[in-house]
Structures are given as C-alpha cells and as structure tokens.
Short mmCIF file of C-alpha atoms in Angstrom, two decimals:
data_model
loop_
_atom_site.label_atom_id
_atom_site.label_comp_id
_atom_site.label_asym_id
_atom_site.label_seq_id
_atom_site.Cartn_x
_atom_site.Cartn_y
_atom_site.Cartn_z
CA MET Q 1 -21.20 57.96 12.57
CA VAL Q 2 -21.74 54.17 12.48
CA ARG Q 3 -24.74 51.90 12.82
CA ASP Q 4 -24.81 48.34 14.15
CA ARG Q 5 -23.10 45.78 11.92
CA SER Q 6 -23.04 42.92 14.45
CA ARG Q 7 -25.69 40.91 12.59
CA LEU Q 8 -22.95 39.76 10.18
CA GLY Q 9 -21.53 37.92 13.17
CA GLU Q 10 -24.83 36.73 14.60
CA GLU Q 11 -27.45 35.90 11.95
CA LYS Q 12 -27.64 32.53 10.19
CA ILE Q 13 -25.05 32.15 7.46
CA SER Q 14 -27.63 30.86 5.00
CA ALA Q 15 -29.82 33.92 5.50
CA LEU Q 16 -26.88 36.30 5.14
CA LEU Q 17 -25.69 34.56 1.97
CA ARG Q 18 -29.16 34.83 0.48
CA GLU Q 19 -29.36 38.51 1.38
CA PHE Q 20 -25.94 39.43 -0.02
CA ALA Q 21 -25.42 36.89 -2.81
CA VAL Q 22 -28.72 37.24 -4.71
CA PRO Q 23 -28.33 41.00 -5.39
CA SER Q 24 -24.64 40.41 -6.14
CA ILE Q 25 -25.50 37.76 -8.72
CA VAL Q 26 -28.09 40.02 -10.33
CA ALA Q 27 -25.60 42.90 -10.42
CA MET Q 28 -22.93 40.68 -12.01
CA ILE Q 29 -25.38 39.37 -14.61
CA VAL Q 30 -26.37 42.92 -15.41
CA ASN Q 31 -22.70 43.87 -15.88
CA SER Q 32 -22.29 40.91 -18.21
CA LEU Q 33 -25.29 42.05 -20.22
CA TYR Q 34 -23.50 45.25 -21.29
CA ASN Q 35 -21.34 43.18 -23.61
CA MET Q 36 -23.96 40.51 -24.31
CA VAL Q 37 -26.56 43.02 -25.50
CA ASP Q 38 -24.04 44.74 -27.79
CA GLN Q 39 -23.04 41.33 -29.16
CA PHE Q 40 -26.68 40.46 -29.85
CA PHE Q 41 -27.54 43.62 -31.76
CA ILE Q 42 -24.19 43.85 -33.55
CA GLY Q 43 -24.40 40.21 -34.61
CA ARG Q 44 -27.83 40.79 -36.15
CA SER Q 45 -27.02 44.12 -37.83
CA VAL Q 46 -23.30 44.02 -38.68
CA GLY Q 47 -22.56 40.28 -38.66
CA GLU Q 48 -19.50 38.14 -37.94
CA LEU Q 49 -16.98 40.97 -38.40
CA GLY Q 50 -18.85 43.11 -35.87
CA ASN Q 51 -18.82 40.26 -33.35
CA ALA Q 52 -15.09 39.84 -33.94
CA ALA Q 53 -14.58 43.58 -33.34
CA THR Q 54 -16.18 43.47 -29.89
CA ASN Q 55 -13.90 40.57 -29.00
CA ILE Q 56 -10.84 42.56 -30.09
CA GLN Q 57 -11.92 45.39 -27.76
CA PHE Q 58 -12.67 43.03 -24.88
CA PRO Q 59 -9.20 43.16 -23.22
CA LEU Q 60 -9.82 46.85 -22.45
CA SER Q 61 -13.15 46.04 -20.80
CA THR Q 62 -11.30 43.38 -18.81
CA ALA Q 63 -8.77 46.02 -17.74
CA CYS Q 64 -11.65 48.14 -16.42
CA ILE Q 65 -12.97 45.23 -14.39
CA ALA Q 66 -9.44 44.59 -13.07
CA ILE Q 67 -9.26 48.15 -11.76
CA ALA Q 68 -12.79 47.90 -10.35
CA LEU Q 69 -11.91 44.72 -8.45
CA LEU Q 70 -8.58 46.11 -7.24
CA CYS Q 71 -10.28 49.13 -5.70
CA GLY Q 72 -13.76 47.74 -5.04
CA ILE Q 73 -13.02 44.30 -3.58
CA GLY Q 74 -9.88 45.62 -1.89
CA GLY Q 75 -11.72 48.59 -0.39
CA ALA Q 76 -14.71 46.48 0.62
CA SER Q 77 -12.55 43.82 2.29
CA ALA Q 78 -10.51 46.45 4.17
CA PHE Q 79 -13.74 48.21 5.17
CA ASN Q 80 -15.44 45.06 6.51
CA ILE Q 81 -12.35 43.79 8.33
CA ALA Q 82 -11.99 47.20 10.01
CA MET Q 83 -15.68 47.16 10.98
CA GLY Q 84 -15.23 43.68 12.45
CA ASN Q 85 -12.19 44.88 14.39
CA SER Q 86 -14.22 47.82 15.71
CA ARG Q 87 -15.71 45.40 18.24
CA PHE Q 88 -12.32 45.60 19.95
CA VAL Q 89 -10.89 48.95 18.77
CA LYS Q 90 -13.45 51.73 18.28
CA GLU Q 91 -11.04 53.86 16.22
CA GLU Q 92 -11.32 51.32 13.43
CA VAL Q 93 -14.66 52.88 12.39
CA GLU Q 94 -12.94 56.03 11.12
CA HIS Q 95 -10.30 53.87 9.48
CA ALA Q 96 -13.08 52.01 7.66
CA ALA Q 97 -14.43 55.29 6.26
CA ASP Q 98 -10.94 56.17 4.98
CA PHE Q 99 -10.76 52.86 3.13
CA MET Q 100 -14.07 53.52 1.41
CA GLY Q 101 -13.17 57.09 0.42
CA ASN Q 102 -9.70 56.20 -0.82
CA ALA Q 103 -11.10 53.34 -2.91
CA VAL Q 104 -13.36 55.81 -4.72
CA THR Q 105 -10.44 58.16 -5.38
CA MET Q 106 -8.41 55.28 -6.82
CA MET Q 107 -11.23 54.24 -9.17
CA VAL Q 108 -11.73 57.73 -10.57
CA SER Q 109 -8.01 58.35 -11.09
CA MET Q 110 -7.21 55.01 -12.70
CA GLY Q 111 -10.32 55.04 -14.90
CA THR Q 112 -9.42 58.44 -16.29
CA LEU Q 113 -5.85 57.29 -16.99
CA LEU Q 114 -7.05 54.21 -18.89
CA LEU Q 115 -9.39 56.39 -20.96
CA LEU Q 116 -6.51 58.68 -21.98
CA ILE Q 117 -4.20 55.77 -22.87
CA THR Q 118 -6.89 54.17 -25.03
CA GLN Q 119 -7.65 57.37 -26.93
CA LEU Q 120 -3.97 58.13 -27.55
CA PHE Q 121 -2.87 54.63 -28.62
CA LEU Q 122 -6.06 53.15 -30.04
CA ARG Q 123 -4.82 51.66 -33.33
CA PRO Q 124 -1.60 50.05 -32.01
CA LEU Q 125 -3.51 48.63 -29.04
CA LEU Q 126 -6.13 46.96 -31.24
CA LEU Q 127 -3.48 45.57 -33.57
CA ALA Q 128 -1.62 44.17 -30.55
CA PHE Q 129 -4.88 42.58 -29.40
CA GLY Q 130 -4.92 40.54 -32.62
CA SER Q 131 -7.27 42.47 -34.90
CA PRO Q 132 -7.35 41.26 -38.53
CA GLU Q 133 -7.33 44.07 -41.11
CA ASN Q 134 -10.96 43.43 -42.12
CA VAL Q 135 -12.04 43.84 -38.48
CA LEU Q 136 -9.87 46.81 -37.48
CA GLY Q 137 -12.19 49.56 -38.73
CA TYR Q 138 -15.16 48.15 -36.81
CA ALA Q 139 -13.03 47.73 -33.68
CA MET Q 140 -11.69 51.30 -33.83
CA THR Q 141 -15.16 52.81 -34.22
CA TYR Q 142 -16.54 50.81 -31.31
CA THR Q 143 -13.58 51.19 -28.94
CA ARG Q 144 -13.04 54.93 -29.45
CA ILE Q 145 -16.58 55.54 -28.17
CA VAL Q 146 -16.88 52.92 -25.41
CA SER Q 147 -13.60 54.07 -23.86
CA LEU Q 148 -15.37 57.32 -22.90
CA GLY Q 149 -17.36 55.28 -20.41
CA PHE Q 150 -14.39 53.52 -18.77
CA PRO Q 151 -14.36 55.67 -15.57
CA PHE Q 152 -18.10 55.07 -15.15
CA LEU Q 153 -17.82 51.34 -15.85
CA ILE Q 154 -15.14 51.10 -13.16
CA MET Q 155 -17.25 53.11 -10.73
CA SER Q 156 -20.40 51.08 -11.35
CA SER Q 157 -18.54 47.77 -10.91
CA GLY Q 158 -16.10 48.64 -8.12
CA GLY Q 159 -18.37 51.09 -6.30
CA GLY Q 160 -21.01 48.37 -6.16
CA SER Q 161 -18.71 46.29 -3.94
CA LEU Q 162 -18.36 49.24 -1.55
CA ILE Q 163 -22.13 49.71 -1.36
CA ARG Q 164 -22.52 45.98 -0.74
CA ALA Q 165 -19.93 46.16 2.06
CA ASP Q 166 -21.98 49.04 3.47
CA GLY Q 167 -24.86 46.60 3.92
CA ARG Q 168 -26.98 47.56 0.87
CA PRO Q 169 -26.64 44.79 -1.72
CA LYS Q 170 -30.02 45.68 -3.27
CA ALA Q 171 -28.82 49.21 -4.00
CA THR Q 172 -25.88 47.80 -5.98
CA MET Q 173 -28.29 45.63 -7.93
CA ALA Q 174 -30.59 48.59 -8.65
CA CYS Q 175 -27.75 50.78 -9.96
CA ASN Q 176 -26.44 48.18 -12.37
CA LEU Q 177 -29.89 47.02 -13.45
CA THR Q 178 -30.85 50.60 -14.34
CA GLY Q 179 -27.74 51.03 -16.48
CA ALA Q 180 -28.27 47.70 -18.27
CA LEU Q 181 -31.92 48.38 -19.05
CA ILE Q 182 -31.02 51.77 -20.52
CA ASN Q 183 -28.24 50.15 -22.56
CA THR Q 184 -30.64 47.52 -23.92
CA VAL Q 185 -33.32 50.02 -24.92
CA LEU Q 186 -30.82 52.37 -26.55
CA ASP Q 187 -29.14 49.47 -28.38
CA ALA Q 188 -32.47 48.64 -30.00
CA VAL Q 189 -33.08 52.30 -30.89
CA PHE Q 190 -29.57 53.20 -32.09
CA VAL Q 191 -28.61 49.95 -33.86
CA MET Q 192 -31.88 48.54 -35.17
CA GLY Q 193 -33.88 51.78 -35.35
CA PHE Q 194 -31.36 54.42 -36.47
CA HIS Q 195 -28.99 51.88 -38.12
CA TRP Q 196 -25.91 53.40 -36.48
CA GLY Q 197 -24.15 50.01 -36.37
CA MET Q 198 -21.04 49.75 -34.19
CA ALA Q 199 -21.23 53.41 -33.13
CA GLY Q 200 -24.84 53.01 -32.01
CA ALA Q 201 -24.03 50.01 -29.82
CA ALA Q 202 -21.06 51.88 -28.35
CA TRP Q 203 -23.05 55.01 -27.48
CA ALA Q 204 -25.79 52.90 -25.88
CA THR Q 205 -23.17 51.23 -23.69
CA VAL Q 206 -21.58 54.53 -22.62
CA ILE Q 207 -24.89 56.17 -21.71
CA GLY Q 208 -25.92 53.17 -19.61
CA GLN Q 209 -22.57 53.16 -17.80
CA VAL Q 210 -22.70 56.91 -17.08
CA ILE Q 211 -26.12 56.60 -15.47
CA ALA Q 212 -25.15 53.50 -13.44
CA GLY Q 213 -21.93 55.18 -12.27
CA GLY Q 214 -23.82 58.32 -11.29
CA LEU Q 215 -26.23 56.28 -9.16
CA ILE Q 216 -23.32 54.55 -7.44
CA ILE Q 217 -21.81 57.93 -6.53
CA TYR Q 218 -25.17 59.04 -5.09
CA TYR Q 219 -25.42 55.98 -2.83
CA LEU Q 220 -21.82 56.31 -1.67
CA ARG Q 221 -22.48 59.91 -0.66
CA HIS Q 222 -25.30 58.58 1.53
CA ALA Q 223 -23.46 55.63 3.10
CA LYS Q 224 -25.45 53.64 5.65
CA THR Q 225 -22.85 52.53 8.20
CA VAL Q 226 -20.39 55.45 8.09
CA THR Q 227 -20.53 59.11 7.16
CA LEU Q 228 -18.07 59.93 4.38
CA GLN Q 229 -16.39 63.35 4.55
CA LYS Q 230 -13.96 65.11 2.23
CA LYS Q 231 -11.01 64.01 4.32
CA ASN Q 232 -11.90 60.36 3.71
CA PHE Q 233 -11.28 60.82 -0.04
CA LEU Q 234 -7.79 62.29 0.38
CA PRO Q 235 -5.35 59.55 -0.70
CA LYS Q 236 -3.12 58.13 2.00
CA ALA Q 237 -0.28 55.79 1.11
CA GLU Q 238 -1.01 53.28 3.86
CA ASN Q 239 -4.69 53.06 2.90
CA ILE Q 240 -3.95 52.66 -0.81
CA GLN Q 241 -1.40 49.96 -0.03
CA ARG Q 242 -3.91 48.06 2.13
CA ILE Q 243 -6.68 48.33 -0.48
CA ALA Q 244 -4.36 47.31 -3.30
CA SER Q 245 -2.99 44.32 -1.37
CA LEU Q 246 -6.48 42.98 -0.60
CA GLY Q 247 -7.78 43.62 -4.11
CA ALA Q 248 -4.65 42.37 -5.87
CA ALA Q 249 -5.80 38.76 -6.18
CA GLN Q 250 -9.00 39.60 -8.03
CA CYS Q 251 -7.28 42.34 -10.03
CA PHE Q 252 -4.43 40.12 -11.18
CA ASN Q 253 -6.91 37.43 -12.11
CA GLN Q 254 -8.55 39.90 -14.51
CA ILE Q 255 -5.18 41.09 -15.81
CA ALA Q 256 -4.28 37.46 -16.37
CA MET Q 257 -7.55 37.05 -18.29
CA MET Q 258 -6.65 40.08 -20.39
CA ILE Q 259 -3.22 38.67 -21.20
CA VAL Q 260 -4.72 35.30 -22.05
CA GLN Q 261 -7.36 37.01 -24.20
CA ILE Q 262 -4.69 38.85 -26.19
CA VAL Q 263 -2.62 35.68 -26.65
CA MET Q 264 -5.73 33.72 -27.58
CA ASN Q 265 -6.88 36.30 -30.16
CA ASN Q 266 -3.47 36.27 -31.82
CA SER Q 267 -3.32 32.46 -31.68
CA LEU Q 268 -6.82 32.11 -33.12
CA LYS Q 269 -5.89 34.53 -35.88
CA TYR Q 270 -2.65 32.68 -36.67
CA TYR Q 271 -3.90 29.10 -36.49
CA GLY Q 272 -7.32 30.01 -37.88
CA ALA Q 273 -5.65 31.30 -41.04
CA ARG Q 274 -4.02 27.87 -41.37
CA SER Q 275 -7.32 26.03 -41.01
CA SER Q 276 -10.57 25.88 -42.95
CA TYR Q 277 -12.10 28.54 -40.68
CA GLY Q 278 -9.95 31.54 -41.65
CA GLU Q 279 -8.82 34.42 -39.41
CA SER Q 280 -12.14 36.01 -38.45
CA ILE Q 281 -14.44 33.07 -37.61
CA PRO Q 282 -12.44 31.76 -34.61
CA ILE Q 283 -12.11 35.27 -33.16
CA ALA Q 284 -15.83 35.99 -33.61
CA VAL Q 285 -16.80 32.66 -32.02
CA ALA Q 286 -14.37 33.15 -29.11
CA GLY Q 287 -15.91 36.55 -28.45
CA ILE Q 288 -19.43 35.16 -28.25
CA ILE Q 289 -18.50 32.19 -26.09
CA SER Q 290 -16.43 34.29 -23.68
CA LYS Q 291 -19.41 36.56 -23.13
CA VAL Q 292 -21.84 33.66 -22.72
CA ASN Q 293 -19.43 32.18 -20.18
CA MET Q 294 -19.52 35.54 -18.39
CA ILE Q 295 -23.18 34.83 -17.54
CA TYR Q 296 -22.13 31.62 -15.80
CA MET Q 297 -19.25 33.38 -14.07
CA ALA Q 298 -21.65 36.14 -12.99
CA PHE Q 299 -23.40 33.56 -10.80
CA VAL Q 300 -20.13 32.25 -9.37
CA ILE Q 301 -18.52 35.64 -8.78
CA GLY Q 302 -21.82 36.98 -7.43
CA LEU Q 303 -21.82 34.15 -4.89
CA SER Q 304 -18.21 34.88 -3.94
CA GLN Q 305 -18.92 38.60 -3.58
CA GLY Q 306 -21.96 37.84 -1.45
CA MET Q 307 -19.69 35.71 0.75
CA GLN Q 308 -17.06 38.46 1.07
CA PRO Q 309 -18.60 40.77 3.73
CA ILE Q 310 -19.65 37.74 5.83
CA VAL Q 311 -16.17 36.20 5.77
CA SER Q 312 -14.37 39.53 6.26
CA TYR Q 313 -16.45 40.64 9.23
CA ASN Q 314 -16.31 37.26 11.00
CA TYR Q 315 -12.60 36.85 10.36
CA GLY Q 316 -12.01 40.35 11.73
CA SER Q 317 -14.14 39.53 14.79
CA ARG Q 318 -12.36 36.14 15.21
CA GLN Q 319 -15.41 33.96 14.65
CA TYR Q 320 -13.54 31.43 12.54
CA GLN Q 321 -16.20 28.73 12.55
CA ARG Q 322 -18.58 31.10 10.80
CA VAL Q 323 -15.88 31.87 8.24
CA LYS Q 324 -15.52 28.17 7.45
CA LYS Q 325 -19.26 27.62 7.23
CA ALA Q 326 -19.75 30.57 4.89
CA TYR Q 327 -16.98 29.32 2.58
CA PHE Q 328 -18.24 25.76 2.27
CA MET Q 329 -21.85 26.81 1.91
CA THR Q 330 -20.83 29.09 -0.95
CA LEU Q 331 -18.95 26.22 -2.59
CA LEU Q 332 -22.04 24.02 -2.40
CA LEU Q 333 -24.18 26.68 -4.06
CA GLY Q 334 -21.50 27.16 -6.72
CA LEU Q 335 -21.56 23.44 -7.50
CA GLY Q 336 -25.31 23.50 -8.15
CA VAL Q 337 -25.05 26.46 -10.53
CA SER Q 338 -22.05 24.99 -12.33
CA VAL Q 339 -23.70 21.65 -13.09
CA ILE Q 340 -26.68 23.44 -14.68
CA PHE Q 341 -24.46 25.53 -16.96
CA PHE Q 342 -22.31 22.51 -17.82
CA LEU Q 343 -25.39 20.71 -19.13
CA LEU Q 344 -26.45 23.77 -21.15
CA PHE Q 345 -23.02 24.23 -22.70
CA GLN Q 346 -22.71 20.55 -23.61
CA PHE Q 347 -26.20 19.88 -24.94
CA GLN Q 348 -27.48 23.23 -26.28
CA PRO Q 349 -24.47 25.03 -27.84
CA GLN Q 350 -26.10 25.53 -31.26
CA THR Q 351 -29.21 27.03 -29.68
CA ILE Q 352 -27.10 29.50 -27.71
CA ILE Q 353 -25.04 30.49 -30.75
CA SER Q 354 -28.18 31.12 -32.83
CA ILE Q 355 -29.18 33.91 -30.44
CA PHE Q 356 -26.34 36.03 -31.83
CA GLY Q 357 -27.28 35.79 -35.47
CA ASP Q 358 -26.63 33.43 -38.36
CA GLY Q 359 -23.31 32.43 -39.82
CA SER Q 360 -21.68 30.04 -42.26
CA SER Q 361 -21.58 26.30 -41.62
CA GLU Q 362 -17.90 26.62 -40.66
CA TYR Q 363 -18.85 29.31 -38.14
CA VAL Q 364 -21.54 27.15 -36.52
CA ASN Q 365 -19.41 23.99 -36.50
CA PHE Q 366 -16.48 25.74 -34.85
CA ALA Q 367 -18.78 27.38 -32.28
CA VAL Q 368 -20.31 24.04 -31.25
CA ARG Q 369 -16.87 22.43 -30.88
CA TYR Q 370 -15.59 25.44 -28.93
CA PHE Q 371 -18.47 25.19 -26.44
CA ARG Q 372 -18.13 21.46 -25.85
CA ILE Q 373 -14.35 21.32 -25.58
CA TYR Q 374 -13.18 24.63 -24.12
CA LEU Q 375 -15.95 24.70 -21.46
CA LEU Q 376 -15.77 20.99 -20.61
CA MET Q 377 -14.80 21.65 -16.95
CA THR Q 378 -17.61 24.14 -16.28
CA PHE Q 379 -19.06 21.83 -13.59
CA ALA Q 380 -15.94 22.48 -11.42
CA ASN Q 381 -14.99 26.03 -12.41
CA PHE Q 382 -16.64 27.56 -9.34
CA VAL Q 383 -13.85 26.42 -6.99
CA GLN Q 384 -11.08 28.79 -8.06
CA PRO Q 385 -12.89 32.19 -7.93
CA ILE Q 386 -14.69 31.39 -4.67
CA SER Q 387 -11.51 30.13 -2.98
CA SER Q 388 -9.43 33.07 -4.18
CA ASN Q 389 -12.00 35.58 -2.96
CA ALA Q 390 -12.25 33.79 0.40
CA TYR Q 391 -8.53 34.34 1.04
CA THR Q 392 -8.86 37.99 0.04
CA ALA Q 393 -11.83 38.39 2.39
CA MET Q 394 -9.74 36.92 5.23
CA GLY Q 395 -7.01 39.51 4.63
CA LYS Q 396 -4.57 37.02 3.07
CA PRO Q 397 -3.83 38.68 -0.27
CA VAL Q 398 -0.76 36.61 -1.21
CA LYS Q 399 -2.62 33.31 -1.02
CA GLY Q 400 -5.59 34.85 -2.81
CA MET Q 401 -3.29 36.11 -5.55
CA ILE Q 402 -1.64 32.72 -6.00
CA LEU Q 403 -5.01 31.05 -6.44
CA SER Q 404 -6.25 33.77 -8.77
CA LEU Q 405 -3.27 33.22 -11.06
CA THR Q 406 -3.38 29.42 -11.15
CA ARG Q 407 -5.84 29.01 -14.01
CA GLN Q 408 -4.92 31.92 -16.28
CA ILE Q 409 -1.17 32.42 -15.96
CA ILE Q 410 0.36 29.34 -14.33
CA PHE Q 411 -1.60 26.76 -16.34
CA LEU Q 412 -3.61 28.18 -19.27
CA LEU Q 413 -1.08 30.58 -20.80
CA PRO Q 414 1.71 27.98 -21.24
CA LEU Q 415 -0.82 25.49 -22.62
CA LEU Q 416 -2.10 28.04 -25.15
CA LEU Q 417 1.44 28.49 -26.42
CA LEU Q 418 2.42 24.81 -26.34
CA LEU Q 419 -0.56 22.66 -27.43
CA PRO Q 420 -1.28 24.42 -30.77
CA LEU Q 421 2.25 23.55 -31.87
CA PHE Q 422 1.12 19.92 -31.98
CA TRP Q 423 -2.66 20.11 -32.52
CA GLY Q 424 -3.13 23.41 -34.36
CA ILE Q 425 -6.30 25.31 -33.53
CA ASP Q 426 -7.64 22.29 -31.58
CA GLY Q 427 -4.80 22.78 -29.11
CA ILE Q 428 -6.31 26.14 -28.16
CA LEU Q 429 -9.63 24.48 -27.40
CA TYR Q 430 -8.17 21.69 -25.26
CA ALA Q 431 -5.96 24.09 -23.29
CA GLY Q 432 -9.07 25.38 -21.47
CA PRO Q 433 -10.33 22.22 -19.71
CA ILE Q 434 -6.80 21.01 -18.91
CA ALA Q 435 -5.98 24.33 -17.18
CA ASP Q 436 -9.33 24.30 -15.39
CA ALA Q 437 -8.73 20.83 -13.95
CA MET Q 438 -5.26 21.74 -12.71
CA ALA Q 439 -6.55 24.95 -11.09
CA VAL Q 440 -9.29 23.06 -9.22
CA ILE Q 441 -6.74 20.63 -7.80
CA ALA Q 442 -4.49 23.48 -6.64
CA CYS Q 443 -7.41 25.25 -4.92
CA ALA Q 444 -8.56 22.06 -3.20
CA VAL Q 445 -5.08 21.43 -1.76
CA MET Q 446 -4.63 24.99 -0.46
CA SER Q 447 -8.13 25.17 1.01
CA ALA Q 448 -7.75 21.79 2.75
CA PHE Q 449 -4.55 23.06 4.36
CA GLU Q 450 -6.13 26.38 5.44
CA PHE Q 451 -9.25 24.92 7.03
CA SER Q 452 -7.35 22.19 8.86
CA LYS Q 453 -5.88 24.85 11.17
CA PRO Q 454 -6.89 24.64 14.87
CA GLN Q 455 -9.08 27.78 14.96
CA TYR Q 456 -11.47 26.23 12.44
CA LYS Q 457 -11.86 22.96 14.36
CA ARG Q 458 -13.63 24.23 17.46
CA PRO Q 459 -17.33 23.30 17.73
CA GLN Q 460 -19.65 25.47 15.64
CA GLU Q 461 -21.42 28.22 17.57
CA ALA Q 462 -25.17 27.97 17.84
CA GLU Q 463 -26.88 30.14 15.28
#
C-alpha cells in the first residue's frame, strides 16, 4: 500500500525545507541534549573528573550514531530514491518497503553487538580511549550502564530518519523530544535528588533512550506511505549492500570523529601532563566543548537531513533543477546559523562554560582558549556535512564518503599528530580550524564540479 508522495516533486522547495528541516533540527538538538544534560548535572554534582569521564565514554556514543546513520540515512535515501523511481517503475514501491524493513533489522542487530562488546571489554576500551587513572572509575560506572541503552539510542536516531523519509518529520521530533524530557527530569531526580552521581545520570539516559526507541518502533509499525510486513524485515544481501553504500558517507564521518576523539583524548592527556593544566583539565574541557559544538552541528545536520528526502525524491524522479535549488537553499540557511554560533563561541565562551559548573582558573582559561581557537572556523563549518549528505541523497555514496572524510581523517588527524610536536598542547587547538578551512575548500571544488553538469543548467521549473 502506498500513498501519494508526488508533492516532494511539486511543492515549493522553501516550504518543503521548512516542513522537513525544522522537526529534524529539533530532533537533532534533542539527541544532543542527552549528553549535554548529563554533562550539566555531573559537572555540578561530581565535578571536573565526572565531566572528563563522560568525554572518555563519548567515542562509544559516537559509534552508536555511526551505526544509526549507516542504517537510517542509508535506508531513508534508498527508500526515497525508490519512491521517486516509482513514478516510472511501480514495483519500486515494494522495494522501498524492503529498504525500510532491512534498515530496522540492521540497527537492532548492530546495536546489540556493540552492547555486548562494550560489556565484555569495558576497561581496556576506556583505557584505549585515553582515560587517566583518576577518571577511570567514574568512566566505568557511567559506561557500563549507558551501554545498556545502545540499541535504543541507535533506533531512536536511525529510525527517526526512516520516519522522516516516510513523510512524518514531526513524529521523529516527538519521539526524541519525549526521550530527552524524561532524561532531563530523571537526571534531576537521580543525580541532584537521590545523589546517585554518575550512575544516576547513566540510568536517566538509558530510560529516556528506551522510551524514545519504543516510540520509534511504534511509528514504523504504522508507516504512512507503505505497509511494512514481516517479509520486509528479512535481511537480503542486495538491500543491505544498497543501504550500507548510501549510509557509508555519514557513518564513516562518525567513525572518523570517533578515531579523532580517541587520538585527541590521548594527545590531551599526554601534552596536558607536560603543561600547567595537567592530564584531566584538557580532557574535561574538550568533553564540554565537543558537546556544546554538538548543539551547533544539530542545526546543520538537521538542515541536511531535512534536505535529504527532497533531494533523493527529485533526483530519483530526474528533476535536477529542484535538486540544485534544494542544495543551495540549504547552504544559505546553514550560513546564517553558523555565523550566529561563531559569534557566540568567540564572544561568550566563559558564559557557556559556567553553565557546566565551576572550576579552577587553569580550567576556565584553557576552556576559553579552546573555544576561540579550535572553533574559529565555525562560520564555514556547515559546508562539509551538507555537501556530503547531498551526494548521499543523490545516490552517489563514494563522493559523499570522500567529502565526509575530508575534515576528520584526511586533514584533522594528521594535524593532530604533527602540530603538537612543535607547539605542544596549542598544536591540538590550532589543528581544528586549519582542518576546517581545508575541508571547506575541498567541498566547494567538488560541488562546483557537480552542479556545472548539463542536467543542472536547464531553466528552473515553475514552482
């Protein structure tokens, strides 16, 4: 069973972006709040070591998001392209349902596997992530509990993309908002009320994720544009390969972030010990700033995810001018958001840091410098995620993957290893804006080449 989806190819791009991007942004902000809320309550009840512990655990949360994007963005892109193709080949509707069902199966399987790996190898994993000895106990307590929610975190994040592709962006927003509100309330009760510390914050997170994931499953069982049956969930090699290829760019970008996070934690620990800050302060500060930056990236990624069904459907239905318009309109919106956050990060870093509790003068000084240097290119950091997701949405996973890896692996990782050899801990800070600038240039060149092709140059259709 399928209902009309042609409005993605007919309605004004601006109206469609507003409809899909706003709930996507809210959903991404809500996902970011899971870690932000924990950081807030832990910082005020446990202190700097607790904040450092959440940063040590963060690569595992990043791995969850990588899986969610692999299956969610990949499944959503395959689904929307198939629905666009259904204008020409009716059998594509059933194929679209298979993509959605197989994406769910992938999320459940991979989430369960990550949970088991974390529980079995917890201590060596956290040590590999750069945990100092005085942070390890806090990190083990927190991670052992939050890992129980990994399958639900993956479902709430990745399944939201499938619901959005189904034409219900507000439902995705509602699921994630419900989970975040529950997490916030329980954090206050467990951490500040019952004084459970790291364990209280962890249990609040897990409960919120379980409820959000359960709501996602409910909405997927009642899909709007297709009817999912048991056969749609049976894994098929060709479907999994298609989903994985389309989601690979976003997935590898997250894996790259995880690798960079691990290298950065170990570098901050090593060079911090050789500075006036010590081992723990740089790691604690990096954890806070990475999560604050997630709020900014929530806007950018929310915009790119709102763009995805529009670009995928119109590319599948061969309306290339609408693809181009959706991409550049999303870039323009991303620029506006990025300039606002750039000004906040440059002129109000101390105010932002104070939200997460007090610290020593060294802690505050390093945090202010970290904000102003590492996030110096915030005004342009919208280009890479939007461009990478655009290629994925067009069914060009290799190009999307190349762009997704530019900032983290091709540029940032070598700089993180090289610059501190000459500048110490300052080299870590300056590696960020240098890598950002190089990634923006690479994206601009590739996008200029793509949209100079003949199919994008025909006169724009009347909307």
